[in-house]
mmCIF file of C-alpha atoms in Angstrom:
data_model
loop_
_atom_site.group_PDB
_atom_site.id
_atom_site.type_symbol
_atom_site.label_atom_id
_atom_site.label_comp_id
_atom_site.label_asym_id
_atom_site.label_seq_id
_atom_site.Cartn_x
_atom_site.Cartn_y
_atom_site.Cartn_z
ATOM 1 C CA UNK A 1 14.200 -8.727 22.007
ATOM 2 C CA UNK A 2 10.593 -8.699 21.588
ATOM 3 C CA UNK A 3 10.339 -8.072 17.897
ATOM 4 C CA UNK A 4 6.553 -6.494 17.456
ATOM 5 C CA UNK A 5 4.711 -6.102 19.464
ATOM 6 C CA UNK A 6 0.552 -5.565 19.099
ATOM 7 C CA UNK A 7 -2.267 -5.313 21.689
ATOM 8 C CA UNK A 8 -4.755 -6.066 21.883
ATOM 9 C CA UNK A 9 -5.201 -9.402 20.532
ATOM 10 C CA UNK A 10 -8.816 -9.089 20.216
ATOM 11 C CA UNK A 11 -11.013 -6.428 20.339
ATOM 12 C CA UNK A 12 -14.723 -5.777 19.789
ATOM 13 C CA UNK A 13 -16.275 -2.252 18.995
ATOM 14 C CA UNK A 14 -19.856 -1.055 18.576
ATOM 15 C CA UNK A 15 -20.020 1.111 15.427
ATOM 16 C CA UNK A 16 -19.539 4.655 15.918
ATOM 17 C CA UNK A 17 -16.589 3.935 18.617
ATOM 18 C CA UNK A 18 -12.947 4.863 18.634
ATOM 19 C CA UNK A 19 -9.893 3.104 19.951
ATOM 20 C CA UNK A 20 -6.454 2.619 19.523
ATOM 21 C CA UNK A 21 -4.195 -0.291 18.056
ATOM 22 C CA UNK A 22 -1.035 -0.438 19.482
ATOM 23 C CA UNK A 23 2.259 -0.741 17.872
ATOM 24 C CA UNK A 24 5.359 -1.326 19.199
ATOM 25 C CA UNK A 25 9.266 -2.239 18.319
ATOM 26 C CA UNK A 26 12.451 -2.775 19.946
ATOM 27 C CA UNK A 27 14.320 -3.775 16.783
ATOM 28 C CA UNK A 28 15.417 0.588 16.339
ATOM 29 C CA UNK A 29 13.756 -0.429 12.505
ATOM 30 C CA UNK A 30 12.996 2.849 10.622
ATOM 31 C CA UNK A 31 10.262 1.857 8.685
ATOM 32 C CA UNK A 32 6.790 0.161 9.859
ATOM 33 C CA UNK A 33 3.361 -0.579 8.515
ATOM 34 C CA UNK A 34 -0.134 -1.353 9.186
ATOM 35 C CA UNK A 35 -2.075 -4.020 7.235
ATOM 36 C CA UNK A 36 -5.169 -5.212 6.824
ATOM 37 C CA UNK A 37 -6.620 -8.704 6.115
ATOM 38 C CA UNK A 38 -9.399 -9.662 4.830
ATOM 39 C CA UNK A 39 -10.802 -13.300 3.133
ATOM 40 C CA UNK A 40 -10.723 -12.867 -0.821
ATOM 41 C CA UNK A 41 -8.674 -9.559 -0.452
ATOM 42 C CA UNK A 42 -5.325 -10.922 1.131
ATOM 43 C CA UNK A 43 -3.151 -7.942 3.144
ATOM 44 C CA UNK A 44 -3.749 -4.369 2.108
ATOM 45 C CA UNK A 45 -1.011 -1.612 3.292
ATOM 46 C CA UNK A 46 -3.234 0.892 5.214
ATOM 47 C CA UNK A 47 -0.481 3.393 6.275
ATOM 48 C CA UNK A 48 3.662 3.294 6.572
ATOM 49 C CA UNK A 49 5.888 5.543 8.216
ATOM 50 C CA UNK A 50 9.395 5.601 7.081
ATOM 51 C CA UNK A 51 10.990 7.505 10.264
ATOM 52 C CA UNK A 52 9.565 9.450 13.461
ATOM 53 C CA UNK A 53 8.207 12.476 12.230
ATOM 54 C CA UNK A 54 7.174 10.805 8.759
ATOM 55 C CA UNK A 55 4.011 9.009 7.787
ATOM 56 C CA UNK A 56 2.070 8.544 4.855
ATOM 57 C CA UNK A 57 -0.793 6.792 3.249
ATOM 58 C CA UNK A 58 -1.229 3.319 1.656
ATOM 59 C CA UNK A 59 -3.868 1.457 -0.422
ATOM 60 C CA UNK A 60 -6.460 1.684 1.877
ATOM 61 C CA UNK A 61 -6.191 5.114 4.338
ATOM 62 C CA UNK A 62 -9.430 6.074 4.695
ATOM 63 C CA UNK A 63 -10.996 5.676 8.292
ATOM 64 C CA UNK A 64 -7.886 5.237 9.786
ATOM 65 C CA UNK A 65 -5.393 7.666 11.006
ATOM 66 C CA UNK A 66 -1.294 6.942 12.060
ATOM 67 C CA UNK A 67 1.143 9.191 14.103
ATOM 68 C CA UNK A 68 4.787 8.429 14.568
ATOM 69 C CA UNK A 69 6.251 10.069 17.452
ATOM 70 C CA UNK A 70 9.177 7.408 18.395
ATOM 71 C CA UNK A 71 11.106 5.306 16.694
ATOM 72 C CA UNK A 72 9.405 2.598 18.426
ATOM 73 C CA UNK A 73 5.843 3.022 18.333
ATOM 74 C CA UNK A 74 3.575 3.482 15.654
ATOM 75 C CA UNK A 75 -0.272 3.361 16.615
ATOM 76 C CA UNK A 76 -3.335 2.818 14.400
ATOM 77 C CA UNK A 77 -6.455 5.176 15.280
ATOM 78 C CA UNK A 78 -9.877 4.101 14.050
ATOM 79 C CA UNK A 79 -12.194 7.436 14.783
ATOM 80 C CA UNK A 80 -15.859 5.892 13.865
ATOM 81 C CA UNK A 81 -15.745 2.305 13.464
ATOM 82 C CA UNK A 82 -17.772 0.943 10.487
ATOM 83 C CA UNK A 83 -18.705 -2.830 10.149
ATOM 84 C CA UNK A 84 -16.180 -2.656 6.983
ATOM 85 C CA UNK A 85 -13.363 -2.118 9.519
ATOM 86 C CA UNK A 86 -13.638 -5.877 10.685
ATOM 87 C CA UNK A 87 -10.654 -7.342 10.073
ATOM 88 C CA UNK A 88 -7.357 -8.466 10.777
ATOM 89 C CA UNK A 89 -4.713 -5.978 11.525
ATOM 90 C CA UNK A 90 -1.316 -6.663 11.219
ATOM 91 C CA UNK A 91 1.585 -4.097 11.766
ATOM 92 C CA UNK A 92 5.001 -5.029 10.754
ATOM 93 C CA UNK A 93 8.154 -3.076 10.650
ATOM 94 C CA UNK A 94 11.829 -3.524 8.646
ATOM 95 C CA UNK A 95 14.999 -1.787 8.901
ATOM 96 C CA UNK A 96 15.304 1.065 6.022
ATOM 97 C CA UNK A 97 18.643 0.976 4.945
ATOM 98 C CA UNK A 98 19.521 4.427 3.350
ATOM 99 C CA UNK A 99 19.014 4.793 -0.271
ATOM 100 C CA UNK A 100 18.167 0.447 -0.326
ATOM 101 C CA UNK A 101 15.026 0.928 1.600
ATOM 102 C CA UNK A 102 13.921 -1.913 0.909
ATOM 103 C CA UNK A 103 16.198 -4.714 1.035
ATOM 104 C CA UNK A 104 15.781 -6.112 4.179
ATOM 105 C CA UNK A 105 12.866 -8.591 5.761
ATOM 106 C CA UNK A 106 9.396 -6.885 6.718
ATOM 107 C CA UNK A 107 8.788 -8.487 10.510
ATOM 108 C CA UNK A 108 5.367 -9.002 11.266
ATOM 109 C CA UNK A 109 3.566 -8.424 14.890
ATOM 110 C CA UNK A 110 0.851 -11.213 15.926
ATOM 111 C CA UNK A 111 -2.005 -9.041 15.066
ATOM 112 C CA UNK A 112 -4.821 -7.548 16.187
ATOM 113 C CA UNK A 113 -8.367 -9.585 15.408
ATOM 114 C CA UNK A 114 -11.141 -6.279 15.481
ATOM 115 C CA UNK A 115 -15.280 -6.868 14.961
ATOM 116 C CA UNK A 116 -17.075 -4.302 14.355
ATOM 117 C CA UNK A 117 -20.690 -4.584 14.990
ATOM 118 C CA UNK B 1 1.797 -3.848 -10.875
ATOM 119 C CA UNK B 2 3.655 -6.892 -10.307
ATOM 120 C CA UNK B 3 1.421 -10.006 -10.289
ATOM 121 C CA UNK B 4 2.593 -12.632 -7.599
ATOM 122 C CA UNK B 5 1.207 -16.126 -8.294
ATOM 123 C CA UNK B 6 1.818 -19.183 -5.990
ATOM 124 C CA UNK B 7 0.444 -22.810 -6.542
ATOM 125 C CA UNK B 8 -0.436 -25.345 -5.375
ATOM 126 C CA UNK B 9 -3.354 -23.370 -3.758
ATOM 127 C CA UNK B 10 -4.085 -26.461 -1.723
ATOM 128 C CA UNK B 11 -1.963 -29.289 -0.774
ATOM 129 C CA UNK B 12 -2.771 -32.198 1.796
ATOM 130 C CA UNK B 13 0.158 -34.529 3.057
ATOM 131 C CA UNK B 14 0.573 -37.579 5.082
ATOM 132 C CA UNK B 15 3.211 -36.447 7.778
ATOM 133 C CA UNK B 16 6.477 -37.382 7.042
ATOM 134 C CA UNK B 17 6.031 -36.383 3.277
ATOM 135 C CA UNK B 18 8.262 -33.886 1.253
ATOM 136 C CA UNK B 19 6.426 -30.763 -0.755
ATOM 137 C CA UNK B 20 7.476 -28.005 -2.754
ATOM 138 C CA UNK B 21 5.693 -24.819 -3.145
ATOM 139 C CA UNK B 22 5.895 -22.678 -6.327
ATOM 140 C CA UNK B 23 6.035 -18.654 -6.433
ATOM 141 C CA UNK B 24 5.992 -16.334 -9.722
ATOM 142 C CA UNK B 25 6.393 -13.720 -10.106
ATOM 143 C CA UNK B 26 5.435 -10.966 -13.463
ATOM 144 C CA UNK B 27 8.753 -8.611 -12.984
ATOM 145 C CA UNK B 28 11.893 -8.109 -11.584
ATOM 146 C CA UNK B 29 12.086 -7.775 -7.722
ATOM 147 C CA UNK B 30 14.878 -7.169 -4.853
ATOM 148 C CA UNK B 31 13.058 -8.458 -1.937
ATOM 149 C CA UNK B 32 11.438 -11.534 -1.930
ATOM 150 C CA UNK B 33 10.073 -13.263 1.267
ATOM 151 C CA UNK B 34 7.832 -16.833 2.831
ATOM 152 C CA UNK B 35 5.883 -16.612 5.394
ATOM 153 C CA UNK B 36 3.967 -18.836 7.237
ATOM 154 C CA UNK B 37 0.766 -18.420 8.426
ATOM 155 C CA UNK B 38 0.233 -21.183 10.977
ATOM 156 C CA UNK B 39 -3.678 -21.901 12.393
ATOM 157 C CA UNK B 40 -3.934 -19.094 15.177
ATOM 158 C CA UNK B 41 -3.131 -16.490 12.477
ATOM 159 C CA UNK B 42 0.636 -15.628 13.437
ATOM 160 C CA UNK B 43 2.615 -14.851 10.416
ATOM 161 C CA UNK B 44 6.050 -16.015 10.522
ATOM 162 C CA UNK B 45 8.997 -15.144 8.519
ATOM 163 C CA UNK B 46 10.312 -17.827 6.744
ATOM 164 C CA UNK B 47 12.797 -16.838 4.651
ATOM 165 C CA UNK B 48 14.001 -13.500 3.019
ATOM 166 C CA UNK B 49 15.429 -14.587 -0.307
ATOM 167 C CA UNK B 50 15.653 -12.558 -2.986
ATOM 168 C CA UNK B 51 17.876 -14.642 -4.482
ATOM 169 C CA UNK B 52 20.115 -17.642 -4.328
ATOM 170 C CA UNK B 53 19.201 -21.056 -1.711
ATOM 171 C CA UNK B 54 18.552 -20.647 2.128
ATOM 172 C CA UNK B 55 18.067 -23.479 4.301
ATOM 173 C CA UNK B 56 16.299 -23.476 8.171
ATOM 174 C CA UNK B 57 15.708 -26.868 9.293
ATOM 175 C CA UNK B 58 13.394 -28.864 7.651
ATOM 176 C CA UNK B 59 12.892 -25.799 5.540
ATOM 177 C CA UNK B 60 14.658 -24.631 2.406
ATOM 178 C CA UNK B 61 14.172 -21.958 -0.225
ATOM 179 C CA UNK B 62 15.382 -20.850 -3.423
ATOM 180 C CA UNK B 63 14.689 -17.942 -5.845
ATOM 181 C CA UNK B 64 16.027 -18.133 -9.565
ATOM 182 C CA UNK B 65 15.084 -14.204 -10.214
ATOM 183 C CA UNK B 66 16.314 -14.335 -13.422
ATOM 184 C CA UNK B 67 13.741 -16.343 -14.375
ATOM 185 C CA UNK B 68 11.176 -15.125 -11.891
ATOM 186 C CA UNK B 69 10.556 -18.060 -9.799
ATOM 187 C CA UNK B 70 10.824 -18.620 -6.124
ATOM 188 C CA UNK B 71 10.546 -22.152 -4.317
ATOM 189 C CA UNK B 72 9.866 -23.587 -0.691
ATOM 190 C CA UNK B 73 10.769 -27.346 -0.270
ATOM 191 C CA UNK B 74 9.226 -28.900 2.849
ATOM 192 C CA UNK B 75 10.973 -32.034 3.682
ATOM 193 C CA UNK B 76 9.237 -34.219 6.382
ATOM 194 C CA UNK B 77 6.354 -32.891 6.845
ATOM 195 C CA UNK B 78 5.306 -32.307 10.276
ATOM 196 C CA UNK B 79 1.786 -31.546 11.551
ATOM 197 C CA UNK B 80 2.684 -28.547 12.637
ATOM 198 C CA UNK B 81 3.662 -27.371 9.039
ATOM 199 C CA UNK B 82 -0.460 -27.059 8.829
ATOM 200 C CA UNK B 83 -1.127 -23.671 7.516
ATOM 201 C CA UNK B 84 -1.065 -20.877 4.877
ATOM 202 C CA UNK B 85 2.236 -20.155 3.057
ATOM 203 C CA UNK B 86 2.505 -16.981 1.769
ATOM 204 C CA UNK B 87 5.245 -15.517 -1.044
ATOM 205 C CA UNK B 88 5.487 -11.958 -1.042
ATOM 206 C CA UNK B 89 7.558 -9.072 -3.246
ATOM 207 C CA UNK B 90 8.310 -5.463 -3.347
ATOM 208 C CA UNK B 91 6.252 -3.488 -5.390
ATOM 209 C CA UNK B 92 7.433 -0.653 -7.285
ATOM 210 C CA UNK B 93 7.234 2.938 -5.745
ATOM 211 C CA UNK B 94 8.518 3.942 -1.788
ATOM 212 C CA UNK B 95 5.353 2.764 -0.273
ATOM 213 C CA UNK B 96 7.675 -0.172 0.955
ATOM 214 C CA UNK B 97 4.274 -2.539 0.430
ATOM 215 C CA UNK B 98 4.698 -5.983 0.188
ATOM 216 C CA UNK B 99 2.354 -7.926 -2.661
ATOM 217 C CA UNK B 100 1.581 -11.182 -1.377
ATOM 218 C CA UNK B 101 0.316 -14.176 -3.207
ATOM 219 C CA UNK B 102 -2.804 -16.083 -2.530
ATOM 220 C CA UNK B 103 -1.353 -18.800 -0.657
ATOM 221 C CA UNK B 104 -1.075 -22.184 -0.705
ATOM 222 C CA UNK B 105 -2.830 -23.702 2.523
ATOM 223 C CA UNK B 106 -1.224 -26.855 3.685
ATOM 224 C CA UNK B 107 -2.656 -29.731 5.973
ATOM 225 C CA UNK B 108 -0.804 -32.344 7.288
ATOM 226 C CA UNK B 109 -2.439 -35.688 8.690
ATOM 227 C CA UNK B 110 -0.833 -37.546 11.185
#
């Protein structure tokens, strides 16, 4: 049992590029999320899926772009990188337990460090 | 929204020491958790404690949410303790977000 996993670790991007953060879970949790941190601003919800088939937006969507296709994977798509997209990404992921969707613990992955330059 | 507040911000202990970290919290809430954010940036769950007393070690919690208070005793201290501990809640809504505290970053000398 692997809980989340992320890769990369680290990654660096010249501005204008795409890529890809991986997201992945073997813990058959219905709900997962992608942070963001940043010094001063603490951990901003960027998107959350609630099931396969299901995402939505958080507090800070723009620039960033979220499929769900599994259960188990849930990846994070930067289109342009901007300078503001360096940061700390962390995506975590909790069981949803019917109508209680939210009692249960959120399980963090060891995050993704991303510089934009 | 629900304001989160933790304190100390900053503690520094000799190892060996006991500490207790304080979380409150501005409404009522049904998920409470601690994490841990050690040195290389991992955040760890701690505890999930919306209510009542947990212990894991060296490590116990309790949250009185009654009264909207959540604590995190440390007993001997251990330099790997070193770190940023982090309360977070359930906001309101079905975003499922978490609203963290600012943290209270702990060093411990050997």
């Amino acid at each position: 049992n692997a809980g989340v996993t992320q890769t990369p670790k680290f990654q660096v991007l010249k501005t204008g590029q795409s890529m890809t953060l991986q997201c992945a879970q073997d813990m058959n949790h219905e709900y997962m999320s992608w942070y963001r941190q940043d010094p001063g601003m603490g951990l901003r919800l960027i998107h959350y899926s609630v099931g396969a088939g299901i995402t939505d937006q958080g507090e800070v969507p723009n620039g960033y772009n979220v499929s769900r296709s599994t259960t188990e994977d849930f990846p994070l798509r930067l289109l342009s990188a901007a300078p503001s997209q360096t940061s700390v990404y962390f995506c975590a992921s909790r069981l949803r337990q019917g109508r209680k969707a939210y009692n249960s613990p959120l399980h963090f992955g060891n995050g993704t460090r991303l510089t934009v330059t | 929204g629900i304001q989160v507040e933790q304190s100390p911000p900053d503690l520094i202990l000799q190892e060996g020491a006991n500490s207790t970290l304080r979380c409150n919290f501005s409404d009522s809430v049904n998920n409470l958790q601690w994490f841990h954010q050690n040195p290389w940036g991992q955040l760890i769950n701690l505890f999930y404690i919306p209510s009542g007393t947990k212990q894991n070690g060296r490590l116990s919690a309790t949250t009185v949410a009654t009264e909207r208070y959540s604590l995190l005793y440390i007993s001997s201290s251990q330099t790997t303790d070193s770190g940023v501990y982090f309360c977070a809640v359930h906001g309101s809504g079905n975003t499922g977000k978490l609203i963290f505290g600012q943290g209270t970053t702990l060093q411990v000398k050997p």
